[in-house]
GROMACS .gro file of C-alpha atoms in nm:
model
  511
    1MET     CA    1   0.000   0.000   0.000
    2ARG     CA    2   0.116   0.354  -0.071
    3ARG     CA    3   0.114   0.622   0.199
    4ALA     CA    4  -0.014   1.010   0.221
    5LEU     CA    5   3.151   0.909  -2.105
    6SER     CA    6   3.490   0.466  -2.189
    7LEU     CA    7   3.246   0.688  -2.382
    8THR     CA    8   3.389   0.999  -2.217
    9ALA     CA    9   3.669   1.007  -2.474
   10VAL     CA   10   3.421   0.984  -2.760
   11LEU     CA   11   3.188   1.247  -2.614
   12ALA     CA   12   3.478   1.473  -2.524
   13ALA     CA   13   3.375   1.825  -2.432
   14LEU     CA   14   3.560   2.138  -2.526
   15LEU     CA   15   3.768   2.224  -2.222
   16LEU     CA   16   3.594   2.494  -2.024
   17PRO     CA   17   3.780   2.730  -1.792
   18ALA     CA   18   3.848   2.558  -1.463
   19ILE     CA   19   3.751   2.707  -1.129
   20GLY     CA   20   4.068   2.838  -0.972
   21PRO     CA   21   4.176   2.738  -0.622
   22ALA     CA   22   4.046   3.064  -0.478
   23ALA     CA   23   3.699   3.026  -0.632
   24ALA     CA   24   3.403   3.002  -0.398
   25GLY     CA   25   3.236   2.666  -0.360
   26PRO     CA   26   2.883   2.585  -0.467
   27GLU     CA   27   2.608   2.787  -0.305
   28LYS     CA   28   2.235   2.737  -0.323
   29GLY     CA   29   2.026   2.992  -0.506
   30GLY     CA   30   1.963   3.144  -0.842
   31VAL     CA   31   1.739   3.107  -1.143
   32ILE     CA   32   1.854   3.002  -1.489
   33ASP     CA   33   1.689   3.028  -1.828
   34VAL     CA   34   1.762   2.738  -2.064
   35ALA     CA   35   1.684   2.802  -2.432
   36THR     CA   36   1.550   2.489  -2.599
   37ILE     CA   37   1.469   2.413  -2.962
   38GLY     CA   38   1.097   2.443  -2.899
   39GLU     CA   39   0.796   2.344  -2.697
   40PRO     CA   40   0.790   1.979  -2.584
   41PRO     CA   41   0.493   1.795  -2.737
   42THR     CA   42   0.422   1.644  -2.394
   43LEU     CA   43   0.567   1.624  -2.044
   44ASP     CA   44   0.502   1.249  -2.036
   45PRO     CA   45   0.845   1.086  -2.082
   46MET     CA   46   0.684   0.752  -2.168
   47ALA     CA   47   0.476   0.895  -2.451
   48SER     CA   48   0.762   1.052  -2.646
   49ALA     CA   49   1.107   0.945  -2.764
   50THR     CA   50   1.214   1.303  -2.844
   51ASP     CA   51   1.524   1.458  -2.690
   52ILE     CA   52   1.342   1.770  -2.574
   53VAL     CA   53   1.099   1.565  -2.364
   54GLY     CA   54   1.384   1.359  -2.219
   55MET     CA   55   1.592   1.668  -2.147
   56VAL     CA   56   1.319   1.845  -1.950
   57GLY     CA   57   1.159   1.533  -1.803
   58GLN     CA   58   1.475   1.394  -1.643
   59HIS     CA   59   1.464   1.678  -1.388
   60ILE     CA   60   1.108   1.590  -1.285
   61PHE     CA   61   1.091   1.212  -1.321
   62GLU     CA   62   1.333   0.931  -1.245
   63THR     CA   63   1.386   0.575  -1.362
   64LEU     CA   64   1.497   0.267  -1.171
   65PHE     CA   65   1.839   0.283  -1.336
   66THR     CA   66   2.045   0.534  -1.530
   67PHE     CA   67   2.394   0.556  -1.688
   68ASP     CA   68   2.727   0.647  -1.532
   69HIS     CA   69   3.001   0.849  -1.706
   70ASN     CA   70   3.118   0.536  -1.891
   71TRP     CA   71   2.762   0.457  -2.001
   72ASN     CA   72   2.735   0.156  -1.775
   73VAL     CA   73   2.392   0.095  -1.623
   74THR     CA   74   2.385   0.216  -1.261
   75PRO     CA   75   2.103   0.227  -1.002
   76LEU     CA   76   1.892   0.540  -0.949
   77LEU     CA   77   1.560   0.462  -0.776
   78ALA     CA   78   1.668   0.101  -0.742
   79GLU     CA   79   1.892   0.019  -0.448
   80ALA     CA   80   2.130  -0.180  -0.667
   81LEU     CA   81   2.153  -0.345  -1.006
   82PRO     CA   82   1.897  -0.623  -1.054
   83THR     CA   83   1.954  -0.979  -0.945
   84VAL     CA   84   1.908  -1.203  -1.251
   85SER     CA   85   1.819  -1.571  -1.237
   86PRO     CA   86   2.065  -1.821  -1.392
   87ASP     CA   87   1.833  -1.872  -1.692
   88GLY     CA   88   1.814  -1.495  -1.751
   89LYS     CA   89   1.434  -1.485  -1.723
   90ILE     CA   90   1.373  -1.336  -1.377
   91TYR     CA   91   1.491  -0.990  -1.268
   92GLU     CA   92   1.453  -0.898  -0.902
   93ILE     CA   93   1.487  -0.527  -0.825
   94LYS     CA   94   1.526  -0.385  -0.475
   95LEU     CA   95   1.404  -0.027  -0.430
   96ARG     CA   96   1.556   0.252  -0.223
   97GLN     CA   97   1.383   0.338   0.101
   98GLY     CA   98   1.257   0.684   0.185
   99ILE     CA   99   1.185   0.807  -0.170
  100THR     CA  100   0.892   1.047  -0.193
  101PHE     CA  101   0.696   1.188  -0.483
  102HIS     CA  102   0.641   1.559  -0.534
  103ASP     CA  103   0.296   1.525  -0.372
  104GLY     CA  104   0.460   1.402  -0.049
  105SER     CA  105   0.355   1.037  -0.082
  106ALA     CA  106   0.608   0.757  -0.040
  107MET     CA  107   0.725   0.551  -0.336
  108ASP     CA  108   0.689   0.176  -0.302
  109SER     CA  109   0.672  -0.133  -0.520
  110ALA     CA  110   0.304  -0.076  -0.609
  111ASP     CA  111   0.402   0.247  -0.785
  112VAL     CA  112   0.681   0.072  -0.972
  113VAL     CA  113   0.460  -0.216  -1.086
  114ALA     CA  114   0.187   0.022  -1.208
  115SER     CA  115   0.440   0.245  -1.384
  116LEU     CA  116   0.618  -0.040  -1.562
  117LYS     CA  117   0.287  -0.185  -1.680
  118ARG     CA  118   0.194   0.158  -1.817
  119TRP     CA  119   0.536   0.179  -1.987
  120LEU     CA  120   0.475  -0.151  -2.167
  121THR     CA  121   0.166  -0.007  -2.336
  122VAL     CA  122   0.244   0.367  -2.372
  123ALA     CA  123   0.615   0.380  -2.458
  124SER     CA  124   0.759   0.261  -2.788
  125ARG     CA  125   1.054   0.106  -2.604
  126GLY     CA  126   0.818  -0.054  -2.356
  127GLN     CA  127   0.622  -0.201  -2.644
  128GLN     CA  128   0.952  -0.334  -2.776
  129VAL     CA  129   0.993  -0.564  -2.473
  130ALA     CA  130   0.625  -0.614  -2.381
  131PRO     CA  131   0.577  -0.939  -2.580
  132LEU     CA  132   0.857  -1.099  -2.378
  133ILE     CA  133   0.727  -1.008  -2.031
  134THR     CA  134   0.492  -1.252  -1.863
  135ASP     CA  135   0.461  -1.081  -1.525
  136ILE     CA  136   0.557  -0.773  -1.325
  137ALA     CA  137   0.478  -0.813  -0.955
  138ALA     CA  138   0.563  -0.675  -0.613
  139THR     CA  139   0.707  -0.940  -0.383
  140ASP     CA  140   0.716  -0.697  -0.091
  141ALA     CA  141   0.687  -0.322  -0.035
  142LEU     CA  142   1.036  -0.256  -0.173
  143THR     CA  143   1.094  -0.542  -0.418
  144VAL     CA  144   0.972  -0.588  -0.775
  145ARG     CA  145   1.007  -0.902  -0.985
  146ILE     CA  146   0.999  -0.901  -1.367
  147THR     CA  147   0.948  -1.239  -1.534
  148LEU     CA  148   1.035  -1.293  -1.901
  149LYS     CA  149   0.948  -1.565  -2.152
  150GLN     CA  150   1.309  -1.573  -2.267
  151PRO     CA  151   1.636  -1.393  -2.185
  152TYR     CA  152   1.652  -1.029  -2.293
  153SER     CA  153   1.991  -0.880  -2.213
  154PRO     CA  154   1.911  -0.513  -2.297
  155LEU     CA  155   1.634  -0.490  -2.032
  156PRO     CA  156   1.837  -0.291  -1.771
  157ALA     CA  157   1.951  -0.045  -2.041
  158LEU     CA  158   1.592   0.004  -2.160
  159LEU     CA  159   1.483   0.067  -1.801
  160ALA     CA  160   1.764   0.322  -1.767
  161PHE     CA  161   1.702   0.521  -2.085
  162ASN     CA  162   1.543   0.867  -2.057
  163ASN     CA  163   1.364   0.870  -2.395
  164SER     CA  164   1.041   0.674  -2.411
  165ALA     CA  165   1.139   0.634  -2.049
  166ALA     CA  166   1.026   0.389  -1.781
  167VAL     CA  167   0.977   0.667  -1.527
  168ILE     CA  168   0.816   0.590  -1.194
  169LEU     CA  169   0.482   0.762  -1.129
  170PRO     CA  170   0.242   0.741  -0.834
  171SER     CA  171   0.016   0.439  -0.877
  172GLU     CA  172  -0.289   0.670  -0.859
  173ASP     CA  173  -0.160   0.889  -1.144
  174GLN     CA  174  -0.132   0.650  -1.436
  175ASP     CA  175  -0.375   0.828  -1.670
  176VAL     CA  176  -0.321   0.817  -2.046
  177PRO     CA  177  -0.263   1.091  -2.145
  178LEU     CA  178  -0.080   1.190  -1.827
  179ARG     CA  179  -0.290   1.421  -1.613
  180GLN     CA  180  -0.060   1.496  -1.318
  181VAL     CA  181   0.306   1.585  -1.359
  182ILE     CA  182   0.438   1.422  -1.041
  183GLY     CA  183   0.771   1.246  -1.015
  184THR     CA  184   1.052   1.183  -0.769
  185GLY     CA  185   1.313   1.405  -0.937
  186PRO     CA  186   1.520   1.688  -0.787
  187TYR     CA  187   1.295   1.953  -0.941
  188LYS     CA  188   0.917   1.972  -0.964
  189LEU     CA  189   0.683   2.147  -1.203
  190LYS     CA  190   0.553   2.481  -1.076
  191GLU     CA  191   0.405   2.626  -1.395
  192ARG     CA  192   0.388   2.560  -1.765
  193LYS     CA  193   0.291   2.833  -2.008
  194PRO     CA  194   0.295   2.678  -2.354
  195ASP     CA  195   0.534   2.853  -2.594
  196GLN     CA  196   0.663   3.071  -2.307
  197TYR     CA  197   0.832   2.857  -2.042
  198ILE     CA  198   0.830   2.547  -1.825
  199GLN     CA  199   0.913   2.653  -1.469
  200LEU     CA  200   1.073   2.397  -1.238
  201VAL     CA  201   1.154   2.463  -0.873
  202ARG     CA  202   1.363   2.274  -0.622
  203PHE     CA  203   1.188   1.973  -0.465
  204GLU     CA  204   1.279   2.008  -0.098
  205GLY     CA  205   1.179   1.648  -0.026
  206TYR     CA  206   1.426   1.506  -0.278
  207ARG     CA  207   1.656   1.231  -0.158
  208SER     CA  208   1.977   1.211  -0.356
  209ARG     CA  209   2.195   0.906  -0.382
  210ASP     CA  210   2.510   0.917  -0.174
  211GLY     CA  211   2.857   0.961  -0.317
  212GLU     CA  212   2.983   1.183  -0.595
  213PRO     CA  213   2.814   1.265  -0.928
  214ASP     CA  214   2.888   1.002  -1.190
  215GLY     CA  215   2.746   1.076  -1.535
  216TYR     CA  216   2.368   1.066  -1.490
  217GLY     CA  217   2.422   0.855  -1.179
  218GLY     CA  218   2.554   0.924  -0.832
  219ALA     CA  219   2.461   1.232  -0.633
  220ARG     CA  220   2.213   1.484  -0.773
  221LYS     CA  221   2.259   1.805  -0.576
  222GLN     CA  222   2.003   2.084  -0.601
  223TYR     CA  223   2.185   2.414  -0.597
  224LEU     CA  224   1.956   2.613  -0.823
  225ASP     CA  225   1.627   2.750  -0.691
  226GLU     CA  226   1.461   2.743  -1.029
  227ILE     CA  227   1.514   2.622  -1.385
  228ARG     CA  228   1.308   2.772  -1.665
  229PHE     CA  229   1.308   2.593  -1.999
  230VAL     CA  230   1.227   2.856  -2.261
  231PRO     CA  231   1.125   2.742  -2.612
  232VAL     CA  232   1.322   2.937  -2.873
  233PRO     CA  233   1.244   2.769  -3.207
  234ASP     CA  234   1.453   3.000  -3.426
  235PRO     CA  235   1.822   2.898  -3.411
  236ASN     CA  236   1.937   3.252  -3.490
  237THR     CA  237   1.743   3.380  -3.189
  238ARG     CA  238   1.910   3.116  -2.972
  239ILE     CA  239   2.248   3.225  -3.106
  240GLU     CA  240   2.182   3.593  -3.036
  241GLY     CA  241   2.055   3.510  -2.687
  242ALA     CA  242   2.370   3.312  -2.618
  243VAL     CA  243   2.600   3.585  -2.752
  244SER     CA  244   2.426   3.854  -2.546
  245GLY     CA  245   2.424   3.646  -2.229
  246GLN     CA  246   2.043   3.630  -2.217
  247PHE     CA  247   2.043   3.255  -2.148
  248ALA     CA  248   2.244   3.058  -1.895
  249TYR     CA  249   2.238   2.774  -2.146
  250ALA     CA  250   2.134   2.757  -2.512
  251ASP     CA  251   2.085   2.415  -2.670
  252SER     CA  252   2.146   2.287  -3.023
  253LEU     CA  253   2.321   2.574  -3.200
  254PRO     CA  254   2.450   2.580  -3.558
  255VAL     CA  255   2.814   2.472  -3.539
  256GLU     CA  256   2.927   2.736  -3.787
  257GLN     CA  257   2.850   2.994  -3.516
  258PHE     CA  258   3.123   2.857  -3.286
  259ASP     CA  259   3.353   3.159  -3.325
  260LYS     CA  260   3.067   3.406  -3.283
  261ILE     CA  261   2.969   3.245  -2.954
  262LYS     CA  262   3.328   3.238  -2.837
  263ALA     CA  263   3.354   3.614  -2.899
  264GLY     CA  264   3.033   3.686  -2.705
  265LYS     CA  265   2.925   3.658  -2.343
  266SER     CA  266   2.884   3.279  -2.345
  267GLU     CA  267   3.122   2.987  -2.371
  268PRO     CA  268   3.084   2.738  -2.657
  269VAL     CA  269   3.033   2.377  -2.551
  270LEU     CA  270   3.115   2.116  -2.815
  271LEU     CA  271   3.037   1.746  -2.791
  272GLU     CA  272   3.256   1.577  -3.049
  273HIS     CA  273   3.114   1.273  -3.229
  274PHE     CA  274   2.790   1.345  -3.045
  275GLY     CA  275   2.565   1.149  -3.273
  276TRP     CA  276   2.430   1.077  -3.617
  277PRO     CA  277   2.169   1.252  -3.832
  278MET     CA  278   1.944   1.025  -4.034
  279ILE     CA  279   1.676   1.008  -4.298
  280ARG     CA  280   1.390   0.807  -4.148
  281MET     CA  281   1.167   0.630  -4.401
  282ASN     CA  282   0.806   0.524  -4.374
  283ALA     CA  283   0.822   0.149  -4.428
  284LYS     CA  284   0.455   0.103  -4.340
  285GLN     CA  285   0.257   0.307  -4.590
  286GLY     CA  286   0.311   0.492  -4.917
  287VAL     CA  287   0.578   0.449  -5.182
  288LEU     CA  288   0.854   0.367  -4.931
  289ALA     CA  289   0.670   0.062  -4.801
  290ASP     CA  290   0.838  -0.102  -5.104
  291MET     CA  291   1.200  -0.177  -5.011
  292ARG     CA  292   1.308  -0.119  -5.372
  293VAL     CA  293   1.192   0.242  -5.351
  294ARG     CA  294   1.378   0.287  -5.022
  295LYS     CA  295   1.688   0.151  -5.195
  296ALA     CA  296   1.635   0.409  -5.470
  297VAL     CA  297   1.643   0.683  -5.207
  298GLN     CA  298   1.956   0.531  -5.053
  299PHE     CA  299   2.137   0.511  -5.391
  300ALA     CA  300   2.034   0.864  -5.492
  301LEU     CA  301   2.181   1.050  -5.196
  302SER     CA  302   2.516   1.215  -5.141
  303GLU     CA  303   2.566   1.200  -4.766
  304SER     CA  304   2.896   1.387  -4.796
  305ASP     CA  305   2.722   1.683  -4.961
  306MET     CA  306   2.444   1.677  -4.703
  307LEU     CA  307   2.699   1.688  -4.420
  308ALA     CA  308   2.898   1.967  -4.584
  309ALA     CA  309   2.584   2.177  -4.628
  310ALA     CA  310   2.475   2.121  -4.269
  311PHE     CA  311   2.805   2.162  -4.083
  312GLY     CA  312   3.052   2.333  -4.316
  313ASP     CA  313   3.388   2.247  -4.162
  314THR     CA  314   3.498   1.882  -4.140
  315LYS     CA  315   3.604   1.942  -3.779
  316PHE     CA  316   3.231   1.928  -3.703
  317TYR     CA  317   3.141   1.612  -3.896
  318ALA     CA  318   3.266   1.281  -4.038
  319VAL     CA  319   3.149   1.103  -4.353
  320ASP     CA  320   3.090   0.756  -4.208
  321GLY     CA  321   2.816   0.508  -4.290
  322ALA     CA  322   2.877   0.264  -4.003
  323MET     CA  323   2.620   0.287  -3.725
  324TYR     CA  324   2.892   0.337  -3.461
  325PRO     CA  325   3.217   0.535  -3.491
  326GLU     CA  326   3.566   0.415  -3.406
  327GLY     CA  327   3.614   0.356  -3.033
  328TYR     CA  328   3.288   0.167  -2.975
  329PRO     CA  329   3.281  -0.213  -2.936
  330TRP     CA  330   2.988  -0.214  -3.181
  331ARG     CA  331   3.191  -0.063  -3.465
  332THR     CA  332   3.162  -0.262  -3.789
  333ASP     CA  333   3.168  -0.178  -4.159
  334ALA     CA  334   2.932  -0.466  -4.241
  335GLY     CA  335   2.700  -0.374  -4.528
  336VAL     CA  336   2.830  -0.019  -4.572
  337GLU     CA  337   3.016  -0.057  -4.903
  338GLY     CA  338   2.788   0.006  -5.198
  339ASN     CA  339   2.505   0.137  -4.978
  340TYR     CA  340   2.648   0.465  -4.848
  341ASP     CA  341   2.730   0.796  -5.019
  342VAL     CA  342   2.648   0.642  -5.356
  343ALA     CA  343   2.496   0.950  -5.528
  344ASP     CA  344   2.407   0.751  -5.840
  345ALA     CA  345   2.086   0.875  -6.002
  346GLU     CA  346   2.087   0.602  -6.267
  347LYS     CA  347   2.124   0.327  -6.008
  348ALA     CA  348   1.835   0.482  -5.816
  349LYS     CA  349   1.620   0.496  -6.131
  350ALA     CA  350   1.692   0.127  -6.191
  351GLU     CA  351   1.547   0.045  -5.849
  352LEU     CA  352   1.236   0.249  -5.925
  353LYS     CA  353   1.199   0.058  -6.249
  354LYS     CA  354   1.219  -0.273  -6.058
  355ALA     CA  355   0.935  -0.143  -5.842
  356GLY     CA  356   0.728  -0.070  -6.152
  357LEU     CA  357   0.763   0.306  -6.116
  358GLY     CA  358   0.883   0.564  -6.364
  359GLU     CA  359   0.961   0.933  -6.338
  360GLU     CA  360   0.788   1.181  -6.106
  361VAL     CA  361   0.748   0.941  -5.812
  362PRO     CA  362   0.585   1.152  -5.537
  363LEU     CA  363   0.786   1.180  -5.216
  364ARG     CA  364   0.702   1.390  -4.909
  365ILE     CA  365   0.989   1.512  -4.692
  366LEU     CA  366   0.895   1.641  -4.348
  367THR     CA  367   1.148   1.862  -4.171
  368SER     CA  368   1.189   2.151  -3.927
  369ARG     CA  369   1.414   2.456  -3.900
  370GLN     CA  370   1.437   2.436  -3.524
  371TYR     CA  371   1.724   2.197  -3.585
  372GLU     CA  372   1.875   2.403  -3.867
  373PHE     CA  373   2.103   2.120  -3.981
  374HIS     CA  374   1.796   1.900  -4.041
  375TYR     CA  375   1.659   2.160  -4.280
  376LYS     CA  376   1.987   2.205  -4.468
  377MET     CA  377   2.022   1.831  -4.514
  378ALA     CA  378   1.664   1.806  -4.638
  379GLN     CA  379   1.731   2.073  -4.900
  380VAL     CA  380   2.033   1.886  -5.039
  381ALA     CA  381   1.853   1.550  -5.024
  382ALA     CA  382   1.559   1.694  -5.220
  383GLU     CA  383   1.783   1.798  -5.508
  384TYR     CA  384   1.953   1.458  -5.535
  385LEU     CA  385   1.617   1.280  -5.516
  386LYS     CA  386   1.478   1.495  -5.797
  387LEU     CA  387   1.771   1.389  -6.016
  388ALA     CA  388   1.675   1.026  -5.949
  389GLY     CA  389   1.317   1.070  -6.066
  390PHE     CA  390   1.131   1.167  -5.750
  391LYS     CA  391   0.882   1.452  -5.738
  392VAL     CA  392   0.966   1.598  -5.399
  393LYS     CA  393   0.732   1.794  -5.177
  394MET     CA  394   0.903   1.939  -4.871
  395ASP     CA  395   0.689   2.027  -4.570
  396VAL     CA  396   0.867   2.255  -4.321
  397VAL     CA  397   0.693   2.263  -3.983
  398ASP     CA  398   0.781   2.336  -3.622
  399TRP     CA  399   0.933   2.047  -3.429
  400ALA     CA  400   0.630   1.986  -3.207
  401THR     CA  401   0.410   1.955  -3.517
  402LEU     CA  402   0.660   1.720  -3.680
  403VAL     CA  403   0.665   1.496  -3.371
  404GLN     CA  404   0.285   1.472  -3.382
  405GLN     CA  405   0.261   1.433  -3.759
  406ILE     CA  406   0.504   1.142  -3.787
  407GLN     CA  407   0.270   0.930  -3.575
  408ASN     CA  408   0.034   0.922  -3.875
  409PRO     CA  409   0.187   0.703  -4.150
  410ALA     CA  410  -0.047   0.855  -4.409
  411SER     CA  411   0.108   1.202  -4.373
  412TRP     CA  412   0.476   1.157  -4.464
  413ASP     CA  413   0.735   0.950  -4.649
  414ILE     CA  414   1.065   1.082  -4.508
  415PHE     CA  415   1.161   1.293  -4.211
  416ILE     CA  416   1.500   1.412  -4.090
  417THR     CA  417   1.606   1.348  -3.732
  418HIS     CA  418   1.914   1.254  -3.531
  419SER     CA  419   2.027   1.044  -3.238
  420PRO     CA  420   2.322   1.039  -3.001
  421PHE     CA  421   2.542   0.732  -3.018
  422LEU     CA  422   2.384   0.500  -2.763
  423PRO     CA  423   2.570   0.253  -2.541
  424GLU     CA  424   2.331  -0.033  -2.618
  425PRO     CA  425   2.219  -0.103  -2.978
  426ALA     CA  426   1.876  -0.219  -2.857
  427LEU     CA  427   1.812   0.144  -2.760
  428ILE     CA  428   1.822   0.249  -3.126
  429ASN     CA  429   1.452   0.294  -3.175
  430ILE     CA  430   1.434   0.180  -3.537
  431LEU     CA  431   1.491  -0.172  -3.401
  432ALA     CA  432   1.151  -0.163  -3.233
  433PRO     CA  433   0.883  -0.256  -3.491
  434ALA     CA  434   0.633  -0.025  -3.317
  435SER     CA  435   0.859   0.282  -3.345
  436VAL     CA  436   0.794   0.548  -3.608
  437GLY     CA  437   0.908   0.416  -3.944
  438TRP     CA  438   0.769   0.071  -3.862
  439TRP     CA  439   1.056  -0.140  -3.995
  440ASP     CA  440   0.943  -0.497  -3.945
  441THR     CA  441   1.056  -0.784  -4.167
  442PRO     CA  442   1.117  -1.151  -4.087
  443ASP     CA  443   1.492  -1.102  -4.128
  444SER     CA  444   1.503  -0.791  -3.908
  445ARG     CA  445   1.301  -0.958  -3.632
  446ALA     CA  446   1.523  -1.267  -3.636
  447ALA     CA  447   1.844  -1.062  -3.627
  448VAL     CA  448   1.728  -0.830  -3.348
  449ASP     CA  449   1.593  -1.123  -3.143
  450ALA     CA  450   1.929  -1.298  -3.172
  451LEU     CA  451   2.110  -0.981  -3.061
  452ASN     CA  452   1.888  -0.944  -2.756
  453ALA     CA  453   1.868  -1.307  -2.649
  454THR     CA  454   2.234  -1.350  -2.557
  455SER     CA  455   2.434  -1.177  -2.288
  456ASP     CA  456   2.776  -1.286  -2.417
  457PRO     CA  457   2.949  -0.963  -2.539
  458ALA     CA  458   3.139  -1.128  -2.825
  459GLU     CA  459   2.828  -1.304  -2.953
  460ARG     CA  460   2.627  -0.983  -2.931
  461VAL     CA  461   2.885  -0.801  -3.143
  462LYS     CA  462   2.850  -1.071  -3.411
  463HIS     CA  463   2.470  -1.044  -3.403
  464TRP     CA  464   2.493  -0.666  -3.425
  465GLN     CA  465   2.695  -0.700  -3.746
  466ARG     CA  466   2.402  -0.887  -3.897
  467VAL     CA  467   2.159  -0.618  -3.782
  468GLN     CA  468   2.371  -0.345  -3.942
  469GLU     CA  469   2.390  -0.547  -4.266
  470LEU     CA  470   2.010  -0.554  -4.274
  471ILE     CA  471   1.983  -0.181  -4.202
  472MET     CA  472   2.201  -0.122  -4.506
  473ALA     CA  473   2.028  -0.385  -4.722
  474GLU     CA  474   1.663  -0.301  -4.638
  475ALA     CA  475   1.713   0.076  -4.589
  476PRO     CA  476   1.461   0.162  -4.315
  477ILE     CA  477   1.683   0.465  -4.261
  478VAL     CA  478   1.981   0.632  -4.420
  479LYS     CA  479   2.252   0.717  -4.170
  480ILE     CA  480   2.397   1.044  -4.299
  481GLY     CA  481   2.719   1.055  -4.096
  482ASP     CA  482   2.863   1.161  -3.760
  483PHE     CA  483   2.839   1.511  -3.618
  484SER     CA  484   2.942   1.723  -3.324
  485ALA     CA  485   2.683   1.915  -3.124
  486LEU     CA  486   2.726   2.278  -3.022
  487SER     CA  487   2.561   2.456  -2.731
  488ALA     CA  488   2.656   2.756  -2.518
  489LYS     CA  489   2.668   2.828  -2.145
  490SER     CA  490   2.719   3.127  -1.923
  491PRO     CA  491   3.067   3.154  -1.766
  492LYS     CA  492   2.884   3.185  -1.433
  493LEU     CA  493   2.720   2.845  -1.470
  494LYS     CA  494   2.950   2.605  -1.285
  495GLY     CA  495   2.947   2.231  -1.237
  496PHE     CA  496   2.789   2.169  -1.577
  497GLU     CA  497   2.902   1.851  -1.754
  498PRO     CA  498   2.828   1.836  -2.128
  499SER     CA  499   2.614   1.536  -2.220
  500PRO     CA  500   2.363   1.432  -2.487
  501TRP     CA  501   2.070   1.537  -2.265
  502PRO     CA  502   2.187   1.842  -2.068
  503ALA     CA  503   2.115   1.810  -1.695
  504PHE     CA  504   2.113   2.094  -1.442
  505TRP     CA  505   2.137   1.916  -1.110
  506ASN     CA  506   2.488   1.953  -0.958
  507VAL     CA  507   2.500   2.289  -1.137
  508TYR     CA  508   2.526   2.624  -0.961
  509LEU     CA  509   2.569   2.993  -1.033
  510GLU     CA  510   2.894   3.157  -0.934
  511GLN     CA  511   2.816   3.432  -0.685
   0.00000   0.00000   0.00000
């Protein structure tokens, strides 16, 4: 009953000025404005796999596990990592004592069971594992048991991820759509004014883990009184706000503005090899439901030209078709040759002919200017696709509209998006048949199932090679390349650690 990153080297940050030995230590107090790329489509972290929802939501809600600075799974609301049965089918999770929700009620196993069951139905990543779960039950007030039909090695990583996240909610507040914004996080929602701000204030009842901060794990100290996430859809406005010192932090800035930011009142923050932009294709409905037409798109494109248009200087990008860059255990070139940076209009036309299609094949590209590099890539892609015989219609919308529109397979063929490099391949959402794009073939299911069924690292690497081969062969997406992400912070904002989803616990303002 309830009561009333080593990934660090890969994600290396630009060195920021260190606090000198005479600098004052952290003090509580202060309000910061964080400029984001737009208004989150929801504050329900289960219902969305978008970065903006994960970025804001991680301050309000928490998961059982999270990731440390080396991207290893580490406990958050759980007391420790799960105990797994010898056959890999039963996970027993002990919960921390004394955790309270923002409404003052105590968290117990009933909340966790209700939340995980909601996650299985609401979240795309929950739906990914739902067919394998036979039971989620509380064995006592602070213990939860998850029973699987078969081993599924990525389960702890899925439970740790903050997009389409398995956040823990009060058992009484499981409405769909979410009605109450109540979590266990270090900050709680005070006010939301759509298209103006999301105001979070310190949750005085928060219980941090002991120890030192460690990536997203470890201690989460609440120095700031208030965090205001301010939607600023226009990237030029975010740039000007950063240069003038209007924002304590400005997210997702055009990398070509690095020198301008450096000369202003903010410090540039660069995450090298942050992630990969992609063309996502609608494999469920429309012309791209035919794999041959997806291959035509793949053969038509010049990824190198798309990257050059989006990022300019090669210090901000790499032309690389492999799903993981050098330095990751998952790195493989399997399937890349002949399927990446082809830019062959005649080869693309031959695929259209195989599909029984001629010239003027209609193709709808959905994109947004809130991520300016998405828009620039879409422009280049459109020109190459026209050369290959497609009649391209480009719809430019705000990001929140795009996120809503892609849920309807009748309304788009292609959209441009991006992802950070993730520590566990099963977290790549195209591998979930229910995720937007709806890639689901007998070969893909067999390959992904084999990847997930074994816990042996060497065997998993071999299975991942097969998955990448299929991504290249069946073209549910086109990986465009690798890129670095630019943001900006105030020199007074201390304790900030650059990461794919910027977090503002353990952060304070220099007095």
